[in-house]
Short mmCIF file of C-alpha atoms and ligand atoms in Angstrom, two decimals:
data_model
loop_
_atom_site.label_atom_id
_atom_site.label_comp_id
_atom_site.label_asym_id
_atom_site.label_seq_id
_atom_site.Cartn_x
_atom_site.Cartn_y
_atom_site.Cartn_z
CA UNK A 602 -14.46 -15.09 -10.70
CA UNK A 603 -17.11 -12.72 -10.57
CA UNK A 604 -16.61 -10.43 -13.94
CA UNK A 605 -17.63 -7.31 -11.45
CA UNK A 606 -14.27 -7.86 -9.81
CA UNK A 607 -12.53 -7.74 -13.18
CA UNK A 608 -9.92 -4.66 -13.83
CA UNK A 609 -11.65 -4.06 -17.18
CA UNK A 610 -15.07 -3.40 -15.54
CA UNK A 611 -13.65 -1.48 -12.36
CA UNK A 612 -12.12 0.53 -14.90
CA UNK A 613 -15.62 0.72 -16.55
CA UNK A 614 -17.12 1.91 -12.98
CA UNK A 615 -14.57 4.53 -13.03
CA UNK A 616 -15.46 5.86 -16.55
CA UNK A 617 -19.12 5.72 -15.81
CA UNK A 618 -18.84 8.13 -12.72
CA UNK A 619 -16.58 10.00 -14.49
CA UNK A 620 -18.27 10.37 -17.76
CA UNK A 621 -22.09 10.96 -15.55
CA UNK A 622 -20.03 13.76 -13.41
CA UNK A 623 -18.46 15.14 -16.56
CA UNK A 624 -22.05 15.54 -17.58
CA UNK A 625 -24.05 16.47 -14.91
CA UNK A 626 -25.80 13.55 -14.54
CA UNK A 627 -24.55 11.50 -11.59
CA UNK A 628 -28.04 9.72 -10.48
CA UNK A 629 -27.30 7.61 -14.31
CA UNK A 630 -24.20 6.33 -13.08
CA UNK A 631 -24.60 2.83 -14.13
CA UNK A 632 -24.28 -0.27 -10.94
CA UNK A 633 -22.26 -2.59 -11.26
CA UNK A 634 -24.95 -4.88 -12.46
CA UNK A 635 -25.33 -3.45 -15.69
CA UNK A 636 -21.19 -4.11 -16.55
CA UNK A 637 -20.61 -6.25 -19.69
CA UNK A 638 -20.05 -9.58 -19.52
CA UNK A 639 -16.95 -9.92 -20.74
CA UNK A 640 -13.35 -7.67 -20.39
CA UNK A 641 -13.95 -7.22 -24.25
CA UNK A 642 -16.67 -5.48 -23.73
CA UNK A 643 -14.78 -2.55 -21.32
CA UNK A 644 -15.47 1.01 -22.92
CA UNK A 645 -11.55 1.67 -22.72
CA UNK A 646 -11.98 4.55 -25.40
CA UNK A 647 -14.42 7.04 -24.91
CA UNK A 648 -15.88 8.29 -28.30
CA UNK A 649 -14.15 11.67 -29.24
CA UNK A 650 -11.23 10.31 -27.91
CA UNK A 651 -11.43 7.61 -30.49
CA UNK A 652 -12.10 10.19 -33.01
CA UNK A 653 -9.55 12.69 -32.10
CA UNK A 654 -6.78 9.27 -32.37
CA UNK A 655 -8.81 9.01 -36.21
CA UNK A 656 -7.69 13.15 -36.18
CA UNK A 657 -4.17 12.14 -35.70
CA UNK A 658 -3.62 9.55 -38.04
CA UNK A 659 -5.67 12.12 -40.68
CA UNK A 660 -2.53 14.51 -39.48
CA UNK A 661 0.00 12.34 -40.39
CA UNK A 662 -1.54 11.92 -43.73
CA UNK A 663 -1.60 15.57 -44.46
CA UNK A 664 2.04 15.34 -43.32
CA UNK A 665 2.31 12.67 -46.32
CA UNK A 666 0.39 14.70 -48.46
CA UNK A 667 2.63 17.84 -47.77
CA UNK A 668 5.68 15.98 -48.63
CA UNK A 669 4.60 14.71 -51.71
CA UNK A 670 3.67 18.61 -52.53
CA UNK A 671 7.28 19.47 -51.52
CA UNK A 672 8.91 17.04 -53.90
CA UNK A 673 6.96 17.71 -57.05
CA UNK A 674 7.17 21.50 -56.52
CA UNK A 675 10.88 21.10 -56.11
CA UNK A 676 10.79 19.18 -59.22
CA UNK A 677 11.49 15.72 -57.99
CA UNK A 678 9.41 13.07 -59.17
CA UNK A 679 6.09 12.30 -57.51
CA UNK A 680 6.42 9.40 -55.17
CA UNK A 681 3.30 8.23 -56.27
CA UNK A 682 3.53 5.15 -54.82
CA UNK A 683 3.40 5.91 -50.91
CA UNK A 684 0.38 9.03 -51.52
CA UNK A 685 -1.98 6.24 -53.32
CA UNK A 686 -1.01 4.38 -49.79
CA UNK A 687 -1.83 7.10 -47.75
CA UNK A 688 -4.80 7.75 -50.00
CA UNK A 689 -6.28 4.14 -50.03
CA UNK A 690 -5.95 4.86 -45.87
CA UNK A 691 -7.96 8.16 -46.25
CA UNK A 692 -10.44 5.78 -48.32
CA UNK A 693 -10.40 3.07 -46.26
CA UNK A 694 -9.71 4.16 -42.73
CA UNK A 695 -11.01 8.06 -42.71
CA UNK A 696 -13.55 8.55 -45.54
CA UNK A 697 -15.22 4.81 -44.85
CA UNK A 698 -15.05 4.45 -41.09
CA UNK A 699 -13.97 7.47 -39.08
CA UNK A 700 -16.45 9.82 -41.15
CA UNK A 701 -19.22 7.07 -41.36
CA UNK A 702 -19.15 7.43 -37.22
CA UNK A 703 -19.39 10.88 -37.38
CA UNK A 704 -22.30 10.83 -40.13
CA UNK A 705 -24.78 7.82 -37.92
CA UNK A 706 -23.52 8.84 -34.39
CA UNK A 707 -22.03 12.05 -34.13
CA UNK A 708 -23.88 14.42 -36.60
CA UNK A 709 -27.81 13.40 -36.25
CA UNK A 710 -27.51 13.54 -32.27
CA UNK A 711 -25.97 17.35 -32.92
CA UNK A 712 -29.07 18.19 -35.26
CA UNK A 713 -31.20 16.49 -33.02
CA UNK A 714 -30.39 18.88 -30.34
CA UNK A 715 -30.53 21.65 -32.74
CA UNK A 716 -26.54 22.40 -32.12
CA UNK A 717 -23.93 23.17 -34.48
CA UNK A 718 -26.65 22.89 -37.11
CA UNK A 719 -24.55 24.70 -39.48
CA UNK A 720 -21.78 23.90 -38.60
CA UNK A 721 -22.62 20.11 -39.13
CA UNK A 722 -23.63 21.14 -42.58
CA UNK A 723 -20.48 22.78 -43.80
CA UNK A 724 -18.68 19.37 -42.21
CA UNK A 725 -21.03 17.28 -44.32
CA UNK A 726 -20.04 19.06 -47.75
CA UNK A 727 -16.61 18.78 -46.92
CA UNK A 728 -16.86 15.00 -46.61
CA UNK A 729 -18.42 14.88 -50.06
CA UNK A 730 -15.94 16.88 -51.49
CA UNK A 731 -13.28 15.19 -49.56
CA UNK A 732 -14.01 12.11 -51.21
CA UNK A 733 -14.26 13.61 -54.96
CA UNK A 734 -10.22 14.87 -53.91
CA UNK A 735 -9.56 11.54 -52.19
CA UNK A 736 -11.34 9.35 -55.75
CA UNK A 737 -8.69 11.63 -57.93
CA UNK A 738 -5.77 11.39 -55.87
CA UNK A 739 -5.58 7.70 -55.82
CA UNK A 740 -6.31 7.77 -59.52
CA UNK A 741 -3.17 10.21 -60.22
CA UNK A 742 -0.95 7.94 -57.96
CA UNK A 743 -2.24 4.60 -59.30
CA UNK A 744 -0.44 4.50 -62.44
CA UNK A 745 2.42 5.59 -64.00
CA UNK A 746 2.09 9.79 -64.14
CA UNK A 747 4.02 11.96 -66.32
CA UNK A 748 4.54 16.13 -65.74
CA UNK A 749 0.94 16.44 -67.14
CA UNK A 750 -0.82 14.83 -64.02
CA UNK A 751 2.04 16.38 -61.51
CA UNK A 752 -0.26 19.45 -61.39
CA UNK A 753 -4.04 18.43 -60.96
CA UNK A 754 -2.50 15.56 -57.97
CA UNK A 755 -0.69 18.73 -56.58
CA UNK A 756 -4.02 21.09 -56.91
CA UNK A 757 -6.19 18.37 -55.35
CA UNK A 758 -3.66 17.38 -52.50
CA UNK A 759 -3.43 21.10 -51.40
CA UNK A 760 -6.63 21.73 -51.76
CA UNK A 761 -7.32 18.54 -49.45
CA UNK A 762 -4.69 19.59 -46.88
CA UNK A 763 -6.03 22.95 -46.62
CA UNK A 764 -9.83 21.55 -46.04
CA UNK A 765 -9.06 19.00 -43.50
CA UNK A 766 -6.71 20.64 -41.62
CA UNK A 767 -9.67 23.55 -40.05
CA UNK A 768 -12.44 20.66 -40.54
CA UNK A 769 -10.75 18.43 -37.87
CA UNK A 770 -9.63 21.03 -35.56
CA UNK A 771 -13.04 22.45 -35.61
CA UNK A 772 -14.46 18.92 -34.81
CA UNK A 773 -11.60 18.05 -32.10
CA UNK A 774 -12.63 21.70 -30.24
CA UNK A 775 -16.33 22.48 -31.05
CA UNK A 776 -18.26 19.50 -32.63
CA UNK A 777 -17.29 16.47 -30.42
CA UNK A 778 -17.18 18.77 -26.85
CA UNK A 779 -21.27 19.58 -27.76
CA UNK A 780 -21.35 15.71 -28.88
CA UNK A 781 -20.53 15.08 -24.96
CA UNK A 782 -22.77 17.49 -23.71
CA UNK A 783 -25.74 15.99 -26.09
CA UNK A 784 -25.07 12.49 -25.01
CA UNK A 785 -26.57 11.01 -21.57
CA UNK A 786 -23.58 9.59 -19.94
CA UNK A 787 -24.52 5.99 -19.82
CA UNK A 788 -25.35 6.16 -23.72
CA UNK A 789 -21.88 7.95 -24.23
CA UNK A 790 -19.82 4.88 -23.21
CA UNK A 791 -22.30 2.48 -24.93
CA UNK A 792 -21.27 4.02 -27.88
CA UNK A 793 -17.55 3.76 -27.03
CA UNK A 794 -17.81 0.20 -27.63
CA UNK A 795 -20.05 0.38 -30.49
CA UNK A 796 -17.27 2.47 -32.02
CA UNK A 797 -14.20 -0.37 -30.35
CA UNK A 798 -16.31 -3.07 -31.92
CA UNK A 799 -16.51 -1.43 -35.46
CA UNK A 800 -13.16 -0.42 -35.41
CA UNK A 801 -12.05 -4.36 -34.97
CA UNK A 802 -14.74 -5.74 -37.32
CA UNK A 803 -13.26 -3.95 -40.01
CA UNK A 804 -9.57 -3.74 -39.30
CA UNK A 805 -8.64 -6.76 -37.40
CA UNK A 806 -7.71 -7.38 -34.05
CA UNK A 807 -4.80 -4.56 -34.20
CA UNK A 808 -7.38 -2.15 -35.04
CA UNK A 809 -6.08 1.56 -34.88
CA UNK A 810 -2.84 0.06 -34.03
CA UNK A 811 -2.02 -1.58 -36.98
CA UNK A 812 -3.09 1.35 -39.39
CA UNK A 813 -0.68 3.84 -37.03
CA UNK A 814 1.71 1.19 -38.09
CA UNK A 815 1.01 1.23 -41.79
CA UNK A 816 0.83 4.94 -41.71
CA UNK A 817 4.46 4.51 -40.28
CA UNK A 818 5.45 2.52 -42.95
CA UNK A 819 4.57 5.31 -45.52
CA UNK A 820 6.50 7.95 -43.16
CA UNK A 821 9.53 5.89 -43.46
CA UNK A 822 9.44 5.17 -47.28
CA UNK A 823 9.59 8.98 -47.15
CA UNK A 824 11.87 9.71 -44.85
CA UNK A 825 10.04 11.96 -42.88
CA UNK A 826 9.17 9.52 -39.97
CA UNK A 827 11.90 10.76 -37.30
CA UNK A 828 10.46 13.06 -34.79
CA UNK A 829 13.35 14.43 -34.27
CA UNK A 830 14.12 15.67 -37.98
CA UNK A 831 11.26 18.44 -37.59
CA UNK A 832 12.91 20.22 -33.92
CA UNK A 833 14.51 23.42 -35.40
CA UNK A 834 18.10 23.85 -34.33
CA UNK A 835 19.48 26.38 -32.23
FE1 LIG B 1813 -15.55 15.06 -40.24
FE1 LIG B 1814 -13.45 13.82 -38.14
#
């Protein structure tokens, strides 16, 4: 069969008109000829949508972060083993891949265009210091902690909490909405499966998938993974 008739490529044509309108730039639209070769290949994701997915599993994490805050505050012991999970997932997953795309992809083409140049600046710094919070967390939850280290791992998770929580919603709103308008349209889903392809060569065939699932896990060894335990009652 011709791969042009394929779903994954007429979805493809779709996103290419759709992306070029979105953009302003309909004579780029890509023919048919230029599809990928294989269904693989199909830009399913566009990039900030991608990213803002990476946003959500950062959320959760807060969420995991907050919880651990609530329990040694209240006095309970730290549960030190599921916040060096959801820290080696900040490392691993945020700090090493989502904020490595933003850094070669996302970032330069902003400065490039001489937008958000401050902005990008202040994000930068934060990713650096991000990663100073992130190296002592999973230090603090790694071994066995007494009262002593209950209040640096409670410092450093707050103060991480209250940094990423503005720094992705300022991304999610301001940063990846220029990104789009910086970005020729055909170039803009190229990159989708630049970012698809990294995604898979570093976390397996399940991808994004399977760390929503072992962010899941951590929820649950919590017990704060029912939706349905945060709707306020009547
Ligand atoms: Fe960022
Ligand atoms: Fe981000």
């Amino acid at each position: 069969m011709d791969d042009r008739d394929s779903p994954a490529v007429r979805r493809r044509d779709l996103l290419n008109l759709s992306a070029a309108a979105l953009a302003g730039a309909v004579t780029v639209a890509a023919p048919a000829a230029a599809a990928p070769k294989t269904p693989e290949e199909g830009a399913e994701v566009t990039p900030p949508e991608d990213l803002m997915r990476e946003h959500g599993v950062l959320k959760r994490l807060l969420l995991v972060y907050r919880e651990g805050i609530r329990r040694i505050e209240g006095g309970e012991r730290a549960p030190a083993q599921p916040l060096n999970a959801a820290a080696r997932i900040i490392r691993g997953f945020i700090e090493d891949y989502h904020e490595h795309l933003e850094e070669r992809y996302v970032f330069p083409r902003l400065r490039e265009a001489g937008r958000l140049t401050g902005t990008v600046s202040v994000l930068l710094l934060q990713h650096r210091r991000g990663r100073e919070l992130t190296g002592r967390i999973l230090t603090a939850t790694g071994r066995s902690r007494g009262a002593r280290a209950a209040h640096p791992l409670v410092a450093d998770m707050t103060a991480f909490v209250r940094m990423y929580e503005p720094h992705e919603a300022r991304e999610d709103t301001v940063v990846f909405p220029a990104f789009r308008e910086v970005v020729p349209a055909k170039e803009f889903l190229r990159l989708g499966e630049v970012f698809e392809d990294e995604e898979h060569r570093r976390f397996g065939p399940r991808g994004f998938e399977g760390v929503v699932d072992q962010v899941a896990d951590i929820e649950k060894a919590l017990g704060i993974y029912d939706l349905s335990r945060f709707t306020p009652g009547e």
